Amino acid sequence: MQPKIDKATVDPSKSFVHDSFRIDRREDLEESFYAQFEDYILDLLTAKMTTPEMSDRGRLNPRRLWRNGIDGNIFDKPCDVPSSDTALVILLDASSSMNEKNQSFDPSWRTSNLDLSAAICSAFARANKELCDNAIRLEVFLKTSTNMNLGNVLGENPCFITRAYTSQKDMNPKTLLKIETSTPLKQDRERGSATPEYAVLPAVYQWAHDNINEPNKVLLNLTDGEPMYGAKRVGEEYSSCLYVSDLRDLRYKYLKDWQEICVLLGDHNWRDPFVYSDNPIIANNQNFAPEFFSVLSNLMEENL
């Protein structure tokens, strides 16, 4: 007999934004970030592209005819655009706090950190697809956990990971503009979602083992809060089953063959940021967008 979840349902539609104003806002942001990625990548490709060689066979270059009427070097020889053997996996924090408005970036209180994350990821995915023919394999996952205590049915506060985008299929990168911070599991009374942090790494590791063949694997983790996964009652208070110290153990076990990058977002003090990464990038609300953009730009330069 299958266990019954009382008044709980799986609602996939909660992964998408239904507010047309927020979609419009994200599209405006995405266009701005895409223009920046476009300028950066075109300059990068121009710098890395080798100077065309002249040959006595190939595609006729009319401008060489009058100058080189005697020798045979009047043909263009095609040059390849640099390619990559890298898979980039982005883990986006989909906890409720990512919906908090970033007044430092937008004093009008119209833009949340999730809006910025969605817009930057969409712009990067679009630039990678349209300008680089998906030279870098890109996978974007959302990580979240429910605040419902389901006891022994699914474990305490089960976590979820959702594949929001892949460059391996003909997906529209702007699909990422629809991501939201709701866990797929809900009850009649709406509750927020928390971040499972690295509790999702066993699933990511197994999925990558089965699906990623690229020799260079990069994991970019973006989070705005410390772990709130698996609450258990201790007296009259709650404490976390996934302690901060567990993050280091999970990282060392499952990411030993990966290049790790972790962006810690928020205007609060982190108890021990080095459990997330040996070189964590701590970004407050004011510099979050340029920091995240810079991380992705540097990855493009290093792996293209």
mmCIF file of C-alpha atoms in Angstrom:
data_model
loop_
_atom_site.group_PDB
_atom_site.id
_atom_site.type_symbol
_atom_site.label_atom_id
_atom_site.label_comp_id
_atom_site.label_asym_id
_atom_site.label_seq_id
_atom_site.Cartn_x
_atom_site.Cartn_y
_atom_site.Cartn_z
ATOM 1 C CA MET A 1 0.000 0.000 0.000
ATOM 2 C CA GLN A 2 1.407 3.347 -1.009
ATOM 3 C CA PRO A 3 1.792 5.940 1.763
ATOM 4 C CA LYS A 4 -0.809 8.689 1.662
ATOM 5 C CA ILE A 5 0.147 12.339 1.901
ATOM 6 C CA ASP A 6 -2.697 14.142 3.606
ATOM 7 C CA LYS A 7 -3.809 17.207 1.638
ATOM 8 C CA ALA A 8 -0.523 17.432 -0.212
ATOM 9 C CA THR A 9 -0.208 17.590 -3.974
ATOM 10 C CA VAL A 10 2.498 17.875 -6.578
ATOM 11 C CA ASP A 11 1.890 21.069 -8.520
ATOM 12 C CA PRO A 12 4.423 21.489 -11.385
ATOM 13 C CA SER A 13 2.859 24.806 -12.399
ATOM 14 C CA LYS A 14 4.272 26.378 -9.240
ATOM 15 C CA SER A 15 7.663 26.393 -10.961
ATOM 16 C CA PHE A 16 6.541 29.211 -13.238
ATOM 17 C CA VAL A 17 5.786 32.892 -12.854
ATOM 18 C CA HIS A 18 2.196 33.919 -13.612
ATOM 19 C CA ASP A 19 2.613 37.642 -12.991
ATOM 20 C CA SER A 20 2.865 39.313 -16.419
ATOM 21 C CA PHE A 21 4.487 42.407 -14.896
ATOM 22 C CA ARG A 22 7.333 40.325 -13.473
ATOM 23 C CA ILE A 23 7.837 38.555 -16.806
ATOM 24 C CA ASP A 24 8.045 41.933 -18.575
ATOM 25 C CA ARG A 25 10.516 43.185 -15.981
ATOM 26 C CA ARG A 26 12.693 40.108 -16.398
ATOM 27 C CA GLU A 27 12.613 40.418 -20.190
ATOM 28 C CA ASP A 28 13.853 44.004 -19.944
ATOM 29 C CA LEU A 29 16.666 42.920 -17.648
ATOM 30 C CA GLU A 30 17.528 39.983 -19.890
ATOM 31 C CA GLU A 31 17.888 42.207 -22.966
ATOM 32 C CA SER A 32 20.257 44.493 -21.062
ATOM 33 C CA PHE A 33 22.432 41.636 -19.802
ATOM 34 C CA TYR A 34 22.394 39.926 -23.211
ATOM 35 C CA ALA A 35 23.751 43.078 -24.862
ATOM 36 C CA GLN A 36 26.619 43.072 -22.362
ATOM 37 C CA PHE A 37 27.349 39.372 -22.931
ATOM 38 C CA GLU A 38 27.197 39.943 -26.701
ATOM 39 C CA ASP A 39 29.797 42.730 -26.584
ATOM 40 C CA TYR A 40 32.031 40.690 -24.296
ATOM 41 C CA ILE A 41 31.836 37.457 -26.291
ATOM 42 C CA LEU A 42 32.301 39.087 -29.695
ATOM 43 C CA ASP A 43 35.431 40.825 -28.406
ATOM 44 C CA LEU A 44 36.583 37.521 -26.933
ATOM 45 C CA LEU A 45 36.025 35.588 -30.159
ATOM 46 C CA THR A 46 37.732 38.282 -32.195
ATOM 47 C CA ALA A 47 40.779 38.136 -29.951
ATOM 48 C CA LYS A 48 40.939 34.335 -29.997
ATOM 49 C CA MET A 49 40.256 33.898 -33.692
ATOM 50 C CA THR A 50 43.436 33.263 -35.659
ATOM 51 C CA THR A 51 44.333 35.566 -38.538
ATOM 52 C CA PRO A 52 42.964 34.147 -41.835
ATOM 53 C CA GLU A 53 45.655 32.467 -43.907
ATOM 54 C CA MET A 54 45.996 32.923 -47.640
ATOM 55 C CA SER A 55 46.215 29.851 -49.832
ATOM 56 C CA ASP A 56 46.284 28.859 -53.502
ATOM 57 C CA ARG A 57 42.997 27.007 -53.077
ATOM 58 C CA GLY A 58 39.751 27.580 -51.178
ATOM 59 C CA ARG A 59 37.208 30.395 -51.412
ATOM 60 C CA LEU A 60 38.087 33.133 -53.897
ATOM 61 C CA ASN A 61 38.976 36.468 -52.314
ATOM 62 C CA PRO A 62 38.332 39.171 -54.981
ATOM 63 C CA ARG A 63 40.306 41.773 -53.032
ATOM 64 C CA ARG A 64 43.485 39.751 -53.554
ATOM 65 C CA LEU A 65 43.133 39.437 -57.324
ATOM 66 C CA TRP A 66 44.572 42.790 -58.323
ATOM 67 C CA ARG A 67 47.304 42.679 -55.679
ATOM 68 C CA ASN A 68 48.407 39.096 -56.258
ATOM 69 C CA GLY A 69 48.032 38.661 -59.950
ATOM 70 C CA ILE A 70 51.194 36.572 -60.225
ATOM 71 C CA ASP A 71 51.181 34.109 -57.300
ATOM 72 C CA GLY A 72 48.275 31.832 -56.397
ATOM 73 C CA ASN A 73 47.539 33.093 -52.880
ATOM 74 C CA ILE A 74 44.122 34.559 -53.623
ATOM 75 C CA PHE A 75 41.932 32.209 -51.555
ATOM 76 C CA ASP A 76 40.605 32.486 -48.007
ATOM 77 C CA LYS A 77 41.293 29.500 -45.778
ATOM 78 C CA PRO A 78 38.506 29.042 -43.171
ATOM 79 C CA CYS A 79 39.482 29.349 -39.513
ATOM 80 C CA ASP A 80 37.619 27.538 -36.739
ATOM 81 C CA VAL A 81 35.973 29.386 -33.864
ATOM 82 C CA PRO A 82 37.340 28.047 -30.543
ATOM 83 C CA SER A 83 35.258 25.225 -29.066
ATOM 84 C CA SER A 84 34.946 23.920 -25.517
ATOM 85 C CA ASP A 85 34.947 20.577 -23.744
ATOM 86 C CA THR A 86 33.302 21.989 -20.618
ATOM 87 C CA ALA A 87 29.958 21.334 -18.942
ATOM 88 C CA LEU A 88 28.700 24.117 -16.675
ATOM 89 C CA VAL A 89 26.062 23.167 -14.092
ATOM 90 C CA ILE A 90 24.368 26.075 -12.317
ATOM 91 C CA LEU A 91 22.519 25.423 -9.045
ATOM 92 C CA LEU A 92 20.110 28.285 -8.361
ATOM 93 C CA ASP A 93 18.667 28.814 -4.910
ATOM 94 C CA ALA A 94 14.863 28.692 -5.272
ATOM 95 C CA SER A 95 14.027 29.402 -1.635
ATOM 96 C CA SER A 96 11.396 32.006 -0.772
ATOM 97 C CA SER A 97 13.943 34.567 0.375
ATOM 98 C CA MET A 98 15.175 34.936 -3.227
ATOM 99 C CA ASN A 99 11.904 36.789 -3.887
ATOM 100 C CA GLU A 100 12.901 39.587 -1.555
ATOM 101 C CA LYS A 101 13.283 42.863 -3.427
ATOM 102 C CA ASN A 102 16.795 44.137 -4.052
ATOM 103 C CA GLN A 103 16.470 47.823 -3.243
ATOM 104 C CA SER A 104 20.198 48.381 -3.759
ATOM 105 C CA PHE A 105 19.879 47.392 -7.415
ATOM 106 C CA ASP A 106 16.429 48.856 -7.950
ATOM 107 C CA PRO A 107 15.292 51.604 -5.525
ATOM 108 C CA SER A 108 11.745 51.315 -6.907
ATOM 109 C CA TRP A 109 11.438 47.891 -5.202
ATOM 110 C CA ARG A 110 10.460 46.202 -8.482
ATOM 111 C CA THR A 111 13.313 43.705 -8.778
ATOM 112 C CA SER A 112 14.088 40.644 -6.683
ATOM 113 C CA ASN A 113 17.302 38.668 -6.587
ATOM 114 C CA LEU A 114 15.482 35.835 -8.336
ATOM 115 C CA ASP A 115 14.525 38.263 -11.125
ATOM 116 C CA LEU A 116 18.199 39.168 -11.530
ATOM 117 C CA SER A 117 19.322 35.522 -11.401
ATOM 118 C CA ALA A 118 16.757 34.481 -13.996
ATOM 119 C CA ALA A 119 17.621 37.360 -16.320
ATOM 120 C CA ILE A 120 21.396 36.825 -16.118
ATOM 121 C CA CYS A 121 21.146 33.043 -16.601
ATOM 122 C CA SER A 122 18.770 33.490 -19.544
ATOM 123 C CA ALA A 123 21.051 36.086 -21.162
ATOM 124 C CA PHE A 124 24.091 33.845 -20.698
ATOM 125 C CA ALA A 125 22.286 30.795 -22.108
ATOM 126 C CA ARG A 126 21.062 32.835 -25.070
ATOM 127 C CA ALA A 127 24.532 34.239 -25.797
ATOM 128 C CA ASN A 128 26.056 30.765 -25.532
ATOM 129 C CA LYS A 129 23.463 29.437 -27.977
ATOM 130 C CA GLU A 130 23.239 32.271 -30.509
ATOM 131 C CA LEU A 131 26.841 33.479 -30.540
ATOM 132 C CA CYS A 132 28.819 30.334 -29.673
ATOM 133 C CA ASP A 133 26.582 27.532 -30.988
ATOM 134 C CA ASN A 134 26.351 26.126 -27.440
ATOM 135 C CA ALA A 135 30.120 25.694 -27.248
ATOM 136 C CA ILE A 136 29.779 25.283 -23.481
ATOM 137 C CA ARG A 137 27.300 22.674 -22.327
ATOM 138 C CA LEU A 138 24.957 24.469 -19.928
ATOM 139 C CA GLU A 139 22.636 22.895 -17.369
ATOM 140 C CA VAL A 140 20.566 24.987 -14.943
ATOM 141 C CA PHE A 141 18.923 23.397 -11.899
ATOM 142 C CA LEU A 142 16.664 24.840 -9.212
ATOM 143 C CA LYS A 143 17.104 23.569 -5.654
ATOM 144 C CA THR A 144 14.443 23.880 -3.005
ATOM 145 C CA SER A 145 12.932 22.082 -0.041
ATOM 146 C CA THR A 146 9.455 22.168 1.445
ATOM 147 C CA ASN A 147 8.672 23.560 4.860
ATOM 148 C CA MET A 148 6.085 20.833 5.411
ATOM 149 C CA ASN A 149 6.952 18.219 8.014
ATOM 150 C CA LEU A 150 5.846 14.955 6.408
ATOM 151 C CA GLY A 151 7.169 12.704 9.135
ATOM 152 C CA ASN A 152 8.082 9.249 7.833
ATOM 153 C CA VAL A 153 6.223 9.552 4.519
ATOM 154 C CA LEU A 154 8.914 11.229 2.422
ATOM 155 C CA GLY A 155 11.373 12.054 5.155
ATOM 156 C CA GLU A 156 11.431 15.299 7.051
ATOM 157 C CA ASN A 157 11.264 18.302 4.719
ATOM 158 C CA PRO A 158 12.252 16.528 1.467
ATOM 159 C CA CYS A 159 14.355 18.506 -0.985
ATOM 160 C CA PHE A 160 13.800 18.869 -4.724
ATOM 161 C CA ILE A 161 16.000 19.596 -7.687
ATOM 162 C CA THR A 162 14.448 20.662 -10.985
ATOM 163 C CA ARG A 163 16.226 20.805 -14.336
ATOM 164 C CA ALA A 164 15.123 24.206 -15.629
ATOM 165 C CA TYR A 165 17.284 24.459 -18.764
ATOM 166 C CA THR A 166 19.686 22.426 -20.876
ATOM 167 C CA SER A 167 21.669 23.397 -23.945
ATOM 168 C CA GLN A 168 21.486 19.775 -25.112
ATOM 169 C CA LYS A 169 17.936 20.244 -26.355
ATOM 170 C CA ASP A 170 16.401 22.903 -28.568
ATOM 171 C CA MET A 171 15.120 24.931 -25.632
ATOM 172 C CA ASN A 172 14.403 28.634 -25.644
ATOM 173 C CA PRO A 173 16.777 30.212 -23.094
ATOM 174 C CA LYS A 174 14.011 32.641 -22.149
ATOM 175 C CA THR A 175 12.270 29.705 -20.471
ATOM 176 C CA LEU A 176 14.490 30.611 -17.532
ATOM 177 C CA LEU A 177 12.576 33.869 -17.133
ATOM 178 C CA LYS A 178 9.645 31.812 -15.791
ATOM 179 C CA ILE A 179 11.352 30.239 -12.796
ATOM 180 C CA GLU A 180 9.805 30.757 -9.376
ATOM 181 C CA THR A 181 10.549 29.909 -5.746
ATOM 182 C CA SER A 182 7.804 27.408 -4.976
ATOM 183 C CA THR A 183 8.555 23.804 -4.168
ATOM 184 C CA PRO A 184 6.564 21.243 -6.232
ATOM 185 C CA LEU A 185 5.004 19.878 -3.020
ATOM 186 C CA LYS A 186 2.350 21.993 -1.329
ATOM 187 C CA GLN A 187 -0.579 21.808 1.091
ATOM 188 C CA ASP A 188 -3.874 23.683 1.292
ATOM 189 C CA ARG A 189 -2.205 26.389 3.353
ATOM 190 C CA GLU A 190 0.583 27.832 1.221
ATOM 191 C CA ARG A 191 3.997 27.733 2.825
ATOM 192 C CA GLY A 192 7.310 29.033 1.686
ATOM 193 C CA SER A 193 10.253 27.041 0.478
ATOM 194 C CA ALA A 194 13.699 26.711 2.020
ATOM 195 C CA THR A 195 17.107 25.942 0.552
ATOM 196 C CA PRO A 196 18.495 22.400 0.777
ATOM 197 C CA GLU A 197 21.947 23.694 -0.178
ATOM 198 C CA TYR A 198 24.308 20.770 -0.878
ATOM 199 C CA ALA A 199 21.812 18.111 0.205
ATOM 200 C CA VAL A 200 21.025 17.840 -3.527
ATOM 201 C CA LEU A 201 24.620 16.929 -4.455
ATOM 202 C CA PRO A 202 24.106 13.129 -4.361
ATOM 203 C CA ALA A 203 21.364 13.493 -6.992
ATOM 204 C CA VAL A 204 23.456 15.913 -9.074
ATOM 205 C CA TYR A 205 26.456 13.596 -8.883
ATOM 206 C CA GLN A 206 24.480 10.567 -10.042
ATOM 207 C CA TRP A 207 22.805 12.504 -12.840
ATOM 208 C CA ALA A 208 26.130 13.926 -14.041
ATOM 209 C CA HIS A 209 27.739 10.480 -13.930
ATOM 210 C CA ASP A 210 25.007 9.136 -16.207
ATOM 211 C CA ASN A 211 24.658 12.101 -18.568
ATOM 212 C CA ILE A 212 27.760 14.318 -18.756
ATOM 213 C CA ASN A 213 30.662 13.162 -20.922
ATOM 214 C CA GLU A 214 32.616 16.429 -21.057
ATOM 215 C CA PRO A 215 35.980 16.061 -19.259
ATOM 216 C CA ASN A 216 35.784 19.491 -17.607
ATOM 217 C CA LYS A 217 32.885 19.876 -15.182
ATOM 218 C CA VAL A 218 32.132 23.165 -13.435
ATOM 219 C CA LEU A 219 29.518 23.617 -10.715
ATOM 220 C CA LEU A 220 28.343 27.151 -9.979
ATOM 221 C CA ASN A 221 26.258 27.323 -6.818
ATOM 222 C CA LEU A 222 24.282 30.466 -6.029
ATOM 223 C CA THR A 223 22.611 30.772 -2.637
ATOM 224 C CA ASP A 224 21.310 33.550 -0.395
ATOM 225 C CA GLY A 225 20.933 31.681 2.870
ATOM 226 C CA GLU A 226 22.390 29.086 5.151
ATOM 227 C CA PRO A 227 20.881 25.581 5.211
ATOM 228 C CA MET A 228 17.344 25.050 6.440
ATOM 229 C CA TYR A 229 16.911 21.413 5.464
ATOM 230 C CA GLY A 230 15.217 18.710 7.495
ATOM 231 C CA ALA A 231 13.871 20.495 10.561
ATOM 232 C CA LYS A 232 13.509 18.406 13.697
ATOM 233 C CA ARG A 233 12.026 19.379 17.031
ATOM 234 C CA VAL A 234 14.424 19.804 19.921
ATOM 235 C CA GLY A 235 12.378 20.692 22.980
ATOM 236 C CA GLU A 236 10.322 23.706 21.976
ATOM 237 C CA GLU A 237 12.708 24.799 19.242
ATOM 238 C CA TYR A 238 13.717 23.623 15.795
ATOM 239 C CA SER A 239 17.227 22.976 14.641
ATOM 240 C CA SER A 240 18.618 21.849 11.312
ATOM 241 C CA CYS A 241 19.350 18.230 10.434
ATOM 242 C CA LEU A 242 21.781 19.439 7.794
ATOM 243 C CA TYR A 243 24.349 21.381 9.759
ATOM 244 C CA VAL A 244 26.756 23.846 8.230
ATOM 245 C CA SER A 245 29.606 21.389 8.826
ATOM 246 C CA ASP A 246 27.788 18.840 6.650
ATOM 247 C CA LEU A 247 28.192 21.111 3.625
ATOM 248 C CA ARG A 248 31.958 20.645 3.571
ATOM 249 C CA ASP A 249 31.644 16.861 3.796
ATOM 250 C CA LEU A 250 29.118 16.732 0.956
ATOM 251 C CA ARG A 251 31.257 19.023 -1.180
ATOM 252 C CA TYR A 252 34.437 17.011 -0.666
ATOM 253 C CA LYS A 253 32.658 13.736 -1.380
ATOM 254 C CA TYR A 254 30.699 14.677 -4.497
ATOM 255 C CA LEU A 255 32.636 17.548 -6.076
ATOM 256 C CA LYS A 256 36.220 16.320 -5.855
ATOM 257 C CA ASP A 257 36.449 16.076 -9.671
ATOM 258 C CA TRP A 258 34.675 19.375 -10.323
ATOM 259 C CA GLN A 259 35.735 22.972 -10.514
ATOM 260 C CA GLU A 260 33.670 24.679 -7.815
ATOM 261 C CA ILE A 261 32.397 28.243 -7.753
ATOM 262 C CA CYS A 262 30.042 29.492 -5.057
ATOM 263 C CA VAL A 263 28.363 32.899 -4.959
ATOM 264 C CA LEU A 264 27.013 33.739 -1.500
ATOM 265 C CA LEU A 265 24.380 36.426 -1.820
ATOM 266 C CA GLY A 266 22.981 38.672 0.883
ATOM 267 C CA ASP A 267 23.594 41.538 3.254
ATOM 268 C CA HIS A 268 24.061 39.259 6.273
ATOM 269 C CA ASN A 269 27.063 37.703 7.932
ATOM 270 C CA TRP A 270 27.934 34.134 6.950
ATOM 271 C CA ARG A 271 28.895 31.892 9.843
ATOM 272 C CA ASP A 272 31.501 29.934 7.875
ATOM 273 C CA PRO A 273 31.526 30.744 4.143
ATOM 274 C CA PHE A 274 34.460 28.424 3.482
ATOM 275 C CA VAL A 275 32.324 25.314 3.970
ATOM 276 C CA TYR A 276 30.669 26.250 0.659
ATOM 277 C CA SER A 277 33.890 26.728 -1.277
ATOM 278 C CA ASP A 278 37.605 27.174 -0.737
ATOM 279 C CA ASN A 279 37.260 30.549 -2.464
ATOM 280 C CA PRO A 280 33.678 31.761 -1.942
ATOM 281 C CA ILE A 281 32.467 34.908 -3.653
ATOM 282 C CA ILE A 282 30.488 36.959 -1.143
ATOM 283 C CA ALA A 283 28.199 39.429 -2.890
ATOM 284 C CA ASN A 284 25.868 41.838 -1.159
ATOM 285 C CA ASN A 285 22.678 43.098 -2.778
ATOM 286 C CA GLN A 286 24.454 46.103 -4.242
ATOM 287 C CA ASN A 287 27.133 44.226 -6.183
ATOM 288 C CA PHE A 288 25.339 40.923 -6.770
ATOM 289 C CA ALA A 289 24.403 41.509 -10.433
ATOM 290 C CA PRO A 290 27.887 42.619 -11.580
ATOM 291 C CA GLU A 291 29.544 39.832 -9.550
ATOM 292 C CA PHE A 292 27.315 37.120 -11.037
ATOM 293 C CA PHE A 293 27.769 38.555 -14.532
ATOM 294 C CA SER A 294 31.541 38.656 -14.016
ATOM 295 C CA VAL A 295 31.659 35.019 -12.867
ATOM 296 C CA LEU A 296 29.842 33.834 -16.001
ATOM 297 C CA SER A 297 31.925 36.058 -18.274
ATOM 298 C CA ASN A 298 35.154 34.693 -16.796
ATOM 299 C CA LEU A 299 33.904 31.138 -17.234
ATOM 300 C CA MET A 300 33.199 31.861 -20.875
ATOM 301 C CA GLU A 301 36.693 33.260 -21.367
ATOM 302 C CA GLU A 302 38.393 30.366 -19.569
ATOM 303 C CA ASN A 303 36.479 27.578 -21.285
ATOM 304 C CA LEU A 304 35.922 28.825 -24.820
#
